[in-house]
mmCIF file of C-alpha atoms and ligand atoms in Angstrom:
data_model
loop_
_atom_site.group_PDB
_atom_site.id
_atom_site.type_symbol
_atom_site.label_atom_id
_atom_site.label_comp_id
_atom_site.label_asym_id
_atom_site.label_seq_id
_atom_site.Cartn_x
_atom_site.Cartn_y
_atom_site.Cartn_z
ATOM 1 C CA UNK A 257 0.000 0.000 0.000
ATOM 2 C CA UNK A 258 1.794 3.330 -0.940
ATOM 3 C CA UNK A 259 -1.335 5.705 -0.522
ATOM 4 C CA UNK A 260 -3.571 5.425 2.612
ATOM 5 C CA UNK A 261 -7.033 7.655 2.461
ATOM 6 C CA UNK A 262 -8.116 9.064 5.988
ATOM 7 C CA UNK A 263 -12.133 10.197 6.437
ATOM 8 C CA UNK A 264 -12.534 13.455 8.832
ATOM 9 C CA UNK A 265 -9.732 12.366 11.377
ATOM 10 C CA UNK A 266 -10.242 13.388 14.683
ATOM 11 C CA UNK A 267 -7.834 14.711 17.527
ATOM 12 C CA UNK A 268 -9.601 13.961 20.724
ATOM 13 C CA UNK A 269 -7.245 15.847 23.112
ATOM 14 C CA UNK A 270 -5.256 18.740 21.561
ATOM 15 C CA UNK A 271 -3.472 21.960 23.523
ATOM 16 C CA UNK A 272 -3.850 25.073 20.873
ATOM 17 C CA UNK A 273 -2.894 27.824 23.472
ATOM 18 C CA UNK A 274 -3.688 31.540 23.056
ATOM 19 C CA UNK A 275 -2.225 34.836 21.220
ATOM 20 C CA UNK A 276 0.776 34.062 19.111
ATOM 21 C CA UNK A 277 1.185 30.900 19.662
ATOM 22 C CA UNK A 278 -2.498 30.094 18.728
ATOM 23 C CA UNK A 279 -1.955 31.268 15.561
ATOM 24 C CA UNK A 280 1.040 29.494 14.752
ATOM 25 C CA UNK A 281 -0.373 26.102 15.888
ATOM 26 C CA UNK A 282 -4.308 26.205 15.206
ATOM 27 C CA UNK A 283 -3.262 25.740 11.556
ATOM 28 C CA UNK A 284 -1.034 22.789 11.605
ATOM 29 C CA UNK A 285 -3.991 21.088 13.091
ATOM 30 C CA UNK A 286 -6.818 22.061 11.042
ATOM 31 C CA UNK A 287 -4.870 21.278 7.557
ATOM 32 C CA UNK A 288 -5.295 17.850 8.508
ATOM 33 C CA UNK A 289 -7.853 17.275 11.054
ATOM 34 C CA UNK A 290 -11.568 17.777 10.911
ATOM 35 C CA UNK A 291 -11.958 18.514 14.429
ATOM 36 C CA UNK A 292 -10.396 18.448 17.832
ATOM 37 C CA UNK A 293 -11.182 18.229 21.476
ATOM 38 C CA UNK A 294 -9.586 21.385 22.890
ATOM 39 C CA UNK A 295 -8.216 21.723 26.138
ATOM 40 C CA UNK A 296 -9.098 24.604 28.558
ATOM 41 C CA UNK A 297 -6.024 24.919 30.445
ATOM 42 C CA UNK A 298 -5.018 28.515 29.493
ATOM 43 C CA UNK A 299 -4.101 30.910 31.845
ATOM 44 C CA UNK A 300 -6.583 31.830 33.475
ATOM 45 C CA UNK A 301 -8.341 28.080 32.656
ATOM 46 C CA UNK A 302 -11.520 28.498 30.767
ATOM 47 C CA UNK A 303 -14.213 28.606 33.402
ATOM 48 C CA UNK A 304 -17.200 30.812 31.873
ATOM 49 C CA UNK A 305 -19.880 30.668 29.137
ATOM 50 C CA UNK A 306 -17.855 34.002 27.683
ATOM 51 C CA UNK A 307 -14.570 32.395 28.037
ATOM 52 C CA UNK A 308 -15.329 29.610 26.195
ATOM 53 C CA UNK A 309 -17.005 31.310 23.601
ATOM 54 C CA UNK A 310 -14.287 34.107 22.723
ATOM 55 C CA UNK A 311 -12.003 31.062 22.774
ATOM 56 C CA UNK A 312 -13.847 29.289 20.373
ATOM 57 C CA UNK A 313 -13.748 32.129 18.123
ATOM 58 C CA UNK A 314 -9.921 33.210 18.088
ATOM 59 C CA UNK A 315 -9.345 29.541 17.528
ATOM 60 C CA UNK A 316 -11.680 29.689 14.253
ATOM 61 C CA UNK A 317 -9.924 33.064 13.414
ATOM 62 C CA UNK A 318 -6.499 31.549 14.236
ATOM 63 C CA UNK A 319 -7.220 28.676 11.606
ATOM 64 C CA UNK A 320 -6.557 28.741 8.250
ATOM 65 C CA UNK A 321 -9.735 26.842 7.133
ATOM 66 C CA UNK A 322 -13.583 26.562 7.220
ATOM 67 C CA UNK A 323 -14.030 22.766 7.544
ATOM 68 C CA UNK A 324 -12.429 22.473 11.286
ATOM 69 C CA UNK A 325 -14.631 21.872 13.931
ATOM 70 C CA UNK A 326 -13.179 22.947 17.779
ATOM 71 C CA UNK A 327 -14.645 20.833 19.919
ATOM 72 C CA UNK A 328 -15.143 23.069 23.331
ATOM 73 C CA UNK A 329 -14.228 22.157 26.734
ATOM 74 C CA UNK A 330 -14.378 24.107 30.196
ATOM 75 C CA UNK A 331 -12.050 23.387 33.190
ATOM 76 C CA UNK A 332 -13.445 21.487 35.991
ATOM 77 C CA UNK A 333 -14.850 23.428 39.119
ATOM 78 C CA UNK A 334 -18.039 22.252 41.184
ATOM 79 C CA UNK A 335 -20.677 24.160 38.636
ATOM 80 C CA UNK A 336 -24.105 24.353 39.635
ATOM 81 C CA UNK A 337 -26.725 22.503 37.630
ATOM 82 C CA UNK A 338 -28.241 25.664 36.094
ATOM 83 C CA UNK A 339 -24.777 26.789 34.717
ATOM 84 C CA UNK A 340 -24.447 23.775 32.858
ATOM 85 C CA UNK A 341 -27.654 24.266 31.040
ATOM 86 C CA UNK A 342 -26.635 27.272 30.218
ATOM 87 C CA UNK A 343 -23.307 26.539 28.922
ATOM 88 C CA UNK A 344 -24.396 22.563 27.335
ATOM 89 C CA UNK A 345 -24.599 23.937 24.038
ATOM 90 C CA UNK A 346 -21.179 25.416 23.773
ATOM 91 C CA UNK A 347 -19.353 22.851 25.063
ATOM 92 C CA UNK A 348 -18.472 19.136 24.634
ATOM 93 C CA UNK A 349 -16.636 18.091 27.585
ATOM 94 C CA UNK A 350 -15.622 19.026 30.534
ATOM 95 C CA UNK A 351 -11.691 18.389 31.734
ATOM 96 C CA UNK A 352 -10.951 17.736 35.333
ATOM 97 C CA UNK A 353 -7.395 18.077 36.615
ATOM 98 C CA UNK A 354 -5.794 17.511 39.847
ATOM 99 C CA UNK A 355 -4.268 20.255 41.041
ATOM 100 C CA UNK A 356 -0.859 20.806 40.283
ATOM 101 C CA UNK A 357 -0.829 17.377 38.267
ATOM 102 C CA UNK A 358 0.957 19.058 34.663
ATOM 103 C CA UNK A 359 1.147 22.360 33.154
ATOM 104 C CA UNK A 360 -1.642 24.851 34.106
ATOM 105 C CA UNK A 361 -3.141 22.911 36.349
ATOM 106 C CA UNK A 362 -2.933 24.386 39.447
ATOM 107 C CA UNK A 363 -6.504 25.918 39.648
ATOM 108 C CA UNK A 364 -7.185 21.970 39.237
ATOM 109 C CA UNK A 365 -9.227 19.860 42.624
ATOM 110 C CA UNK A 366 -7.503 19.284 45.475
ATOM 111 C CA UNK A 367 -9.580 16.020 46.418
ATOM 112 C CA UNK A 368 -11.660 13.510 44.113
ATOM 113 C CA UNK A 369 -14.417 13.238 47.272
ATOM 114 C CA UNK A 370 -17.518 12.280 45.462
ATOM 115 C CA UNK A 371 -19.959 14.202 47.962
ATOM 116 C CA UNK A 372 -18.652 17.565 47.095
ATOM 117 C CA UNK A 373 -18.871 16.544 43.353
ATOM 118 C CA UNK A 374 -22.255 15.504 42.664
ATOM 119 C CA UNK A 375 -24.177 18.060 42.124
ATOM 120 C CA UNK A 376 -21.567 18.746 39.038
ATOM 121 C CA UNK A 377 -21.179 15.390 37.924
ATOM 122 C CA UNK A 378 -25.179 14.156 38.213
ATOM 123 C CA UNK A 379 -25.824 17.518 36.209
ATOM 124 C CA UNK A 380 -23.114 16.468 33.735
ATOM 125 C CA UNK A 381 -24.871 12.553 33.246
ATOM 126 C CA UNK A 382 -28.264 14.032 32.952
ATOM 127 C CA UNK A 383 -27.194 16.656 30.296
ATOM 128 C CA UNK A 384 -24.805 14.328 28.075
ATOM 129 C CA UNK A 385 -21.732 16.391 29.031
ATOM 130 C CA UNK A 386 -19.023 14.135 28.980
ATOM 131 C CA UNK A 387 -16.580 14.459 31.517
ATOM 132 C CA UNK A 388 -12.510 14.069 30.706
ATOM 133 C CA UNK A 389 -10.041 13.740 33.250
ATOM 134 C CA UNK A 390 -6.205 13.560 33.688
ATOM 135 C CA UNK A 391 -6.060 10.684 35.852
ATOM 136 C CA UNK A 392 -2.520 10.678 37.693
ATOM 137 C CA UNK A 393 -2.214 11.178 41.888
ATOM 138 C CA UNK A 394 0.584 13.354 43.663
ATOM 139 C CA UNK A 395 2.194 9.663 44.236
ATOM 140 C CA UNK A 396 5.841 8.395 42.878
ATOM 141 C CA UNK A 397 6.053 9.888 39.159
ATOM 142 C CA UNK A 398 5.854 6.546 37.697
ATOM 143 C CA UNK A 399 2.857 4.813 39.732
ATOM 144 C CA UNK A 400 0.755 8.241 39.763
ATOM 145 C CA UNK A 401 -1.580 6.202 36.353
ATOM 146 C CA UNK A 402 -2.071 3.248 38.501
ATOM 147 C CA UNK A 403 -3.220 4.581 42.025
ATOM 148 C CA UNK A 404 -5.772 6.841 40.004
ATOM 149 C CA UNK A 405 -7.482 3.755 39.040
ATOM 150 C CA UNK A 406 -9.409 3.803 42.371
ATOM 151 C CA UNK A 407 -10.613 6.818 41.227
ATOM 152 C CA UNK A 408 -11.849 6.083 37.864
ATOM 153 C CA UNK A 409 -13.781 2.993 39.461
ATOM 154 C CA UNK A 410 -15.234 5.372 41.997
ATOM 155 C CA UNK A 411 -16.443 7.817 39.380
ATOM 156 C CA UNK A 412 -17.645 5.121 36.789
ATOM 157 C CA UNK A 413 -19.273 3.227 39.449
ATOM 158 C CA UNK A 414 -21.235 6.439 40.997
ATOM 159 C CA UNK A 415 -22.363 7.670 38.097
ATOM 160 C CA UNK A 416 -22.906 4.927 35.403
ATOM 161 C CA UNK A 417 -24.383 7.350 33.110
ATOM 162 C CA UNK A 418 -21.867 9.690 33.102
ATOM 163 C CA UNK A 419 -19.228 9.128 29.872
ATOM 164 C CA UNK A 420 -15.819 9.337 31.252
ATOM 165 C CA UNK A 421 -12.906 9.457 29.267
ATOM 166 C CA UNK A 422 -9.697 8.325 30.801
ATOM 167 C CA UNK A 423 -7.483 10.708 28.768
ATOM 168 C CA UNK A 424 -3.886 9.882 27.289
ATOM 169 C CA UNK A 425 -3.483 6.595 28.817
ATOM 170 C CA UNK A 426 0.048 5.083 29.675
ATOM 171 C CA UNK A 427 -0.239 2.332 31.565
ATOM 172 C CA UNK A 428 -1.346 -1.647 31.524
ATOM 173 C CA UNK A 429 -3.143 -0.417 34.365
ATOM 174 C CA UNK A 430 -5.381 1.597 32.619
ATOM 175 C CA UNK A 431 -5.818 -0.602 29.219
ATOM 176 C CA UNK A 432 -6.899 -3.580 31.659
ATOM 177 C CA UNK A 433 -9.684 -0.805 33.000
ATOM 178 C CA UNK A 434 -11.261 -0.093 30.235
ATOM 179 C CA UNK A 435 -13.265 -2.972 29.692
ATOM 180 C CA UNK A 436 -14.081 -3.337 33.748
ATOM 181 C CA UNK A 437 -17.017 -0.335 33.104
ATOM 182 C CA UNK A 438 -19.354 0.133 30.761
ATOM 183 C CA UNK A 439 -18.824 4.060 30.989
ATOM 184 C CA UNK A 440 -15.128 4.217 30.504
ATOM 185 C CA UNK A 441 -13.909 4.889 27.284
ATOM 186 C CA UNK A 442 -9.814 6.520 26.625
ATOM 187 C CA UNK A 443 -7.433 8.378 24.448
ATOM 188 C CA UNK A 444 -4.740 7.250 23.329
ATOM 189 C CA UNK A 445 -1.515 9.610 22.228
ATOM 190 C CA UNK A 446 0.665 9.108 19.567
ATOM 191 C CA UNK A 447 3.948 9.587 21.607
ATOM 192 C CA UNK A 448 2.677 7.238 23.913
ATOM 193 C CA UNK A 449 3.207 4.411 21.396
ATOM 194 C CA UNK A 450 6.227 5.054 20.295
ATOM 195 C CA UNK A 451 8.526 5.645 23.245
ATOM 196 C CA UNK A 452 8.903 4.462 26.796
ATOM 197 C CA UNK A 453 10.728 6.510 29.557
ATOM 198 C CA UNK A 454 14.178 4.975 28.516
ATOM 199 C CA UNK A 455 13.450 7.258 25.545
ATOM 200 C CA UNK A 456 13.249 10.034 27.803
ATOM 201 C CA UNK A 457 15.743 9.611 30.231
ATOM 202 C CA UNK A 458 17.751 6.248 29.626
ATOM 203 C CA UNK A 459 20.396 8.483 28.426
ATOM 204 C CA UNK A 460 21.433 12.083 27.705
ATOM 205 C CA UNK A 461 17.907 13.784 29.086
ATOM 206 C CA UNK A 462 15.466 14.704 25.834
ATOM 207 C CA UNK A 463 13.226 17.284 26.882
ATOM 208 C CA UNK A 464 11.191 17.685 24.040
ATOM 209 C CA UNK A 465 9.743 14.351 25.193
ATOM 210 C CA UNK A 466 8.993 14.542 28.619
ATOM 211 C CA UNK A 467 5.363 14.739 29.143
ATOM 212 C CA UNK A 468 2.907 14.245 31.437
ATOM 213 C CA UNK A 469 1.604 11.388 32.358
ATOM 214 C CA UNK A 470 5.306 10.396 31.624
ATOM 215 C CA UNK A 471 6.154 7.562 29.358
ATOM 216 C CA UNK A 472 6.360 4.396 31.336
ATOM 217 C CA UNK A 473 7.554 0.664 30.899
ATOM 218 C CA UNK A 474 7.733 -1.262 27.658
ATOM 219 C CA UNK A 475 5.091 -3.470 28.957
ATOM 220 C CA UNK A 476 2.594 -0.583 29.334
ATOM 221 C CA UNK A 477 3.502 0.652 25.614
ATOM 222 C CA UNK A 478 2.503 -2.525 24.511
ATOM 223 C CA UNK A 479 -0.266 -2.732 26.178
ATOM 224 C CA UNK A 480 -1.228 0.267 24.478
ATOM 225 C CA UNK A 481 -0.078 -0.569 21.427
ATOM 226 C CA UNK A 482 -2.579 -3.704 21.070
ATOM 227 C CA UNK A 483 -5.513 -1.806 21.623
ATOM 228 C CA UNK A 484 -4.571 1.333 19.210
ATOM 229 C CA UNK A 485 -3.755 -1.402 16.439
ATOM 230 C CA UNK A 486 -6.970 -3.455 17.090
ATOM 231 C CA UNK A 487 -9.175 -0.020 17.228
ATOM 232 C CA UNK A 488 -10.233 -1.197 19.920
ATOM 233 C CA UNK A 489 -14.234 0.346 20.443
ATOM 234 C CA UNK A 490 -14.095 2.596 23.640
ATOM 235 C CA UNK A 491 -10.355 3.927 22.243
ATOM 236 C CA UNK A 492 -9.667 6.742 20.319
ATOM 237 C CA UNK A 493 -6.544 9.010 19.346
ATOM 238 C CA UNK A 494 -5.734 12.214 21.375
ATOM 239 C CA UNK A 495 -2.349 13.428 20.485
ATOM 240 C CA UNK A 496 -2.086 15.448 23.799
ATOM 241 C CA UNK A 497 0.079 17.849 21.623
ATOM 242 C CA UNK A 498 1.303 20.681 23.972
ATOM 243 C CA UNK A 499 3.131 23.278 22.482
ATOM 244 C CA UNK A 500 5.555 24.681 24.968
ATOM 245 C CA UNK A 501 8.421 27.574 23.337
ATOM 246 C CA UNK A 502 11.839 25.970 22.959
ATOM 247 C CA UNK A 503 13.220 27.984 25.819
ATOM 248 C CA UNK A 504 10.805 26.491 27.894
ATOM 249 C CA UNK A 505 11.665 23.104 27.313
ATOM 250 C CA UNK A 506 15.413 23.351 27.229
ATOM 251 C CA UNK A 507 15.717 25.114 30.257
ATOM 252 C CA UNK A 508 16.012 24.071 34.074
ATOM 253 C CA UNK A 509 12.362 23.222 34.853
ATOM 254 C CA UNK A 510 11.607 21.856 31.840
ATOM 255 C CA UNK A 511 7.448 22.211 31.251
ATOM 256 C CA UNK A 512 5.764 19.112 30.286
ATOM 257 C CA UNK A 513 4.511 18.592 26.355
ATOM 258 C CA UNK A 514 4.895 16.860 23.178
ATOM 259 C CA UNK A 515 4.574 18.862 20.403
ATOM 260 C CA UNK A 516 3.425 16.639 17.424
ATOM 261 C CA UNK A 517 0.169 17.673 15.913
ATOM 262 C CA UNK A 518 2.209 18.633 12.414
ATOM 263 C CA UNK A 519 3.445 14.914 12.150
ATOM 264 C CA UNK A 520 0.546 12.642 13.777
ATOM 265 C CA UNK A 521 -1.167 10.971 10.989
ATOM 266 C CA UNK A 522 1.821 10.765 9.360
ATOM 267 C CA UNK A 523 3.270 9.077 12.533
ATOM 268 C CA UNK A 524 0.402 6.813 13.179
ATOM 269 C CA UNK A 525 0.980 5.575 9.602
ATOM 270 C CA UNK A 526 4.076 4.489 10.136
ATOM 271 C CA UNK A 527 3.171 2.212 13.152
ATOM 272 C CA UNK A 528 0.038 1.168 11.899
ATOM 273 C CA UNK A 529 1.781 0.087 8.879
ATOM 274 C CA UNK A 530 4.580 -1.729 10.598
ATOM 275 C CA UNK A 531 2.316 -3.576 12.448
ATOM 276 C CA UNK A 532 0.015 -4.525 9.646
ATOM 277 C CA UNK A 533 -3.150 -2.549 11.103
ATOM 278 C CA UNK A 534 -3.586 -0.042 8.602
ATOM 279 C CA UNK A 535 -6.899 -1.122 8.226
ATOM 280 C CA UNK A 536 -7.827 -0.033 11.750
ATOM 281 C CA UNK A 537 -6.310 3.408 11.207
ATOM 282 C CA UNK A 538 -9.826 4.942 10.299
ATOM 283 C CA UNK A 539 -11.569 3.604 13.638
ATOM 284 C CA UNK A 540 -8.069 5.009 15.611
ATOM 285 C CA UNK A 541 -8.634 8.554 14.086
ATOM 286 C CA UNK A 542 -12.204 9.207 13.427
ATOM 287 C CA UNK A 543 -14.548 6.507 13.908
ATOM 288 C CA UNK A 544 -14.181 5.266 17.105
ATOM 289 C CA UNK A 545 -14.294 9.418 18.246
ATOM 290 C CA UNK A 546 -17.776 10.196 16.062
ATOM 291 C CA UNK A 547 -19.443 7.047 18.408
ATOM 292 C CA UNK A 548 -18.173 7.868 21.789
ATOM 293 C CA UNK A 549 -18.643 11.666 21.451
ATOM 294 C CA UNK A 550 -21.793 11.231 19.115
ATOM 295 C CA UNK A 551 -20.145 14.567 16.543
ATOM 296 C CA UNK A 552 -20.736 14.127 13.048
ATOM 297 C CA UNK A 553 -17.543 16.551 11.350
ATOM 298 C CA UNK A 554 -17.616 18.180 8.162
ATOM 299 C CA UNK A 555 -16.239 16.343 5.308
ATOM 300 C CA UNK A 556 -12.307 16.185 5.187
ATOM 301 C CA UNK A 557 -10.028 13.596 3.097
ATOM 302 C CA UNK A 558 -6.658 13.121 4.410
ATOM 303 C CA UNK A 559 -4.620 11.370 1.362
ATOM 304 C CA UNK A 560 -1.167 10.382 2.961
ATOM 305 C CA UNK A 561 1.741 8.874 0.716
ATOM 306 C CA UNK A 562 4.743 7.033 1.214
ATOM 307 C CA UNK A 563 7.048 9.299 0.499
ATOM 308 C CA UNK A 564 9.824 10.700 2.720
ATOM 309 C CA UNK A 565 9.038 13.378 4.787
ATOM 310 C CA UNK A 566 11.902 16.199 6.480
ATOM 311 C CA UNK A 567 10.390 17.127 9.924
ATOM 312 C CA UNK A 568 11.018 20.783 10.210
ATOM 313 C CA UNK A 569 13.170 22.181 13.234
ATOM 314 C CA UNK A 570 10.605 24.386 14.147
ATOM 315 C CA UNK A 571 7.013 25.363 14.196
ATOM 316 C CA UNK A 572 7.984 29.161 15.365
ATOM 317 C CA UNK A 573 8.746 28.450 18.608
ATOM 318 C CA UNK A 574 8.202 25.312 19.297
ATOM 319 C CA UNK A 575 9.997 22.090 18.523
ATOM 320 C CA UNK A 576 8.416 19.490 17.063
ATOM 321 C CA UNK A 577 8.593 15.891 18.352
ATOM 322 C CA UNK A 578 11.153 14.079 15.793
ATOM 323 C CA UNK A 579 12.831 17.522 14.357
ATOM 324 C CA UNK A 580 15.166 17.072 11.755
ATOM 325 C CA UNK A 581 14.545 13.279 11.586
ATOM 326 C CA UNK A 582 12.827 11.309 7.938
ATOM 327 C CA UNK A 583 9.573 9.904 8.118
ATOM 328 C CA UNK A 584 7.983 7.066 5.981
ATOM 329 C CA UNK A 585 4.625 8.884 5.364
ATOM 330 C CA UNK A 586 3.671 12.700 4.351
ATOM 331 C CA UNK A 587 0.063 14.389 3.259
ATOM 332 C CA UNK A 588 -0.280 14.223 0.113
ATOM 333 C CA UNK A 589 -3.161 16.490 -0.282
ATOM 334 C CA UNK A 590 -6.548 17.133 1.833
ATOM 335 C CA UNK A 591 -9.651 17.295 0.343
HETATM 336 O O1 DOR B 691 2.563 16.874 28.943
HETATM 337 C C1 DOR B 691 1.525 17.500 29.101
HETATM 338 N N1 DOR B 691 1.406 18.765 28.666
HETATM 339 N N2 DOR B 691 0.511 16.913 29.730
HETATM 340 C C2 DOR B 691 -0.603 17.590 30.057
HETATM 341 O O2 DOR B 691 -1.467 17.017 30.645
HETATM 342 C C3 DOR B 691 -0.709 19.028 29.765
HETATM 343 C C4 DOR B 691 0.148 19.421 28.655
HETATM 344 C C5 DOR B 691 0.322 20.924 28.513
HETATM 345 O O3 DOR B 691 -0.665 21.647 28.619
HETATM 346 O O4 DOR B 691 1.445 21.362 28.257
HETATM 347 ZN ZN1 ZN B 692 -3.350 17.354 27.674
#
């Protein structure tokens, strides 16, 4: 196969910032994406009906085309059942964060006590608002996945109706949770599949792929490996790309972020392909995303070629994951 044809692909959990940056990054997505699930950790996070909706629009000003849908989300706070009807129509999801947990977070919750969450999350089930959450404790860096599981359970098993995505999953852990509740579904990031934290730090330190939730053991990426290539029903692709300026991530304290939204499909491509699962591309990128979130995007044909493909140094500021390096894969055109 030396073309692959992509139907309205879907980024499920993108970071497209503000201002300049915005502008530099809002169109690297919406060349080749029909939509994405953006992320409300600004600064100040997104918290209001007007915040969200002047967000909205500089992102569709930002982009360089018509046939992009952003997909809204507000940060978690305890919102009163009232707000949310107000704000249901602009808004797909909301993101919950513990505090302090990655970049922008700190306005995040303190506690996951159901009591005090309820009233927001009962709202959220009867209204259809699905709720997305970075799952990771305050625990040892590399077990902080795992010991959230209790939470997940918690949530899923208080509020059955209530969609919860389990978002950029990195652990066995959390593949082997999926299928324990009806109500969890996950994203899945590109990165994620590709490296584990030998990548990272296993020798000289490569900041430009240290994330959060870090990458973990080469047991977990295969775990998440065999449900990406199987397109696996209640999984999707988020690429969790998080532009960060090149200062900032080659500097001591280091913020947390992949930047890869320029080079995802063409990345997916290449491990689809050498795993013989090109077939289940589609259902990775789009399919899987218009079930679980119930969107219908516009039209948007992603033609990708094998063909050798130069990843730039830069995006402005920012450094892209795999700079410099050749890919397999490269757009051919979008229609
Ligand atoms: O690595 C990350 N970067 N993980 C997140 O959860 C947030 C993101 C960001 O906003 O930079
Ligand atoms: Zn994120």
């Amino acid at each position: 196969m030396n073309t692959i044809s992509l139907m309205m692909p879907l980024d499920m959990h993108l970071h497209l910032r503000d201002d300049d940056m915005l502008k530099v990054v809002a169109p690297l997505t919406s060349y080749t994406f029909s939509g994405a699930l953006v992320m409300p950790n600004l600064v100040p996070p997104v918290t209001t009906k007007e915040m969200v909706k002047s967000y909205r629009h500089r992102i569709i000003e930002a982009m360089e085309s018509d046939d992009f849908e952003p997909y809204m989300t507000l940060f978690y706070q305890h919102y009163s059942r009232e707000f949310l009807e107000s704000v249901q129509d602009d808004i797909t999801a909301i993101k919950i964060y513990p505090s302090g947990a990655t970049t922008n977070s700190e306005g995040g919750v303190v506690s996951f006590d159901i009591e005090p969450m309820r009233e927001t999350l009962e709202a959220m089930s009867d209204l259809g608002i699905i709720l997305s959450v970075h799952g990771e404790t305050n625990g040892f860096v590399m077990d902080r996945e795992a010991e959230f599981m209790s939470v997940y359970e918690m949530l899923a098993s208080n509020f059955p109706k209530l969609k919860i995505i389990m978002e950029h999953i990195t652990t066995r852990e959390a593949v082997e949770m999926l299928d324990r509740y009806e109500n969890l579904y996950a994203t899945v990031t590109v990165h994620h599949l590709m490296i584990t934290l030998d990548d990272v730090a296993g020798g000289m330190l490569r900041p430009h792929l240290f994330c959060k939730p870090i990458a973990k053991r080469p047991h977990d990426r295969e775990a998440l490996l065999k449900i990406a290539l199987a397109a696996h029903p209640k999984v999707m692709f988020g690429s969790d790309s998080a532009p960060h300026p090149k200062d900032k991530k080659e500097s001591c304290g280091c913020g947390a972020g992949v930047f890869t939204a320029p080079i995802a499909l063409q990345l997916l491509c290449e491990i689809f392909e050498e795993y013989n699962a090109l077939d289940n591309l589609q259902a990775f990128v789009s399919d899987n995303a218009q079930r679980i979130y119930g969107i219908c995007p516009d039209y948007k044909e992603v033609v990708l070629i094998k063909h050798d493909f130069v990843v730039p140094q830069m995006y402005g500021e920012v450094v892209p994951m795999r700079a410099g390096e050749t890919l397999r894969w490269s757009i051919e055109r979008v229609d």
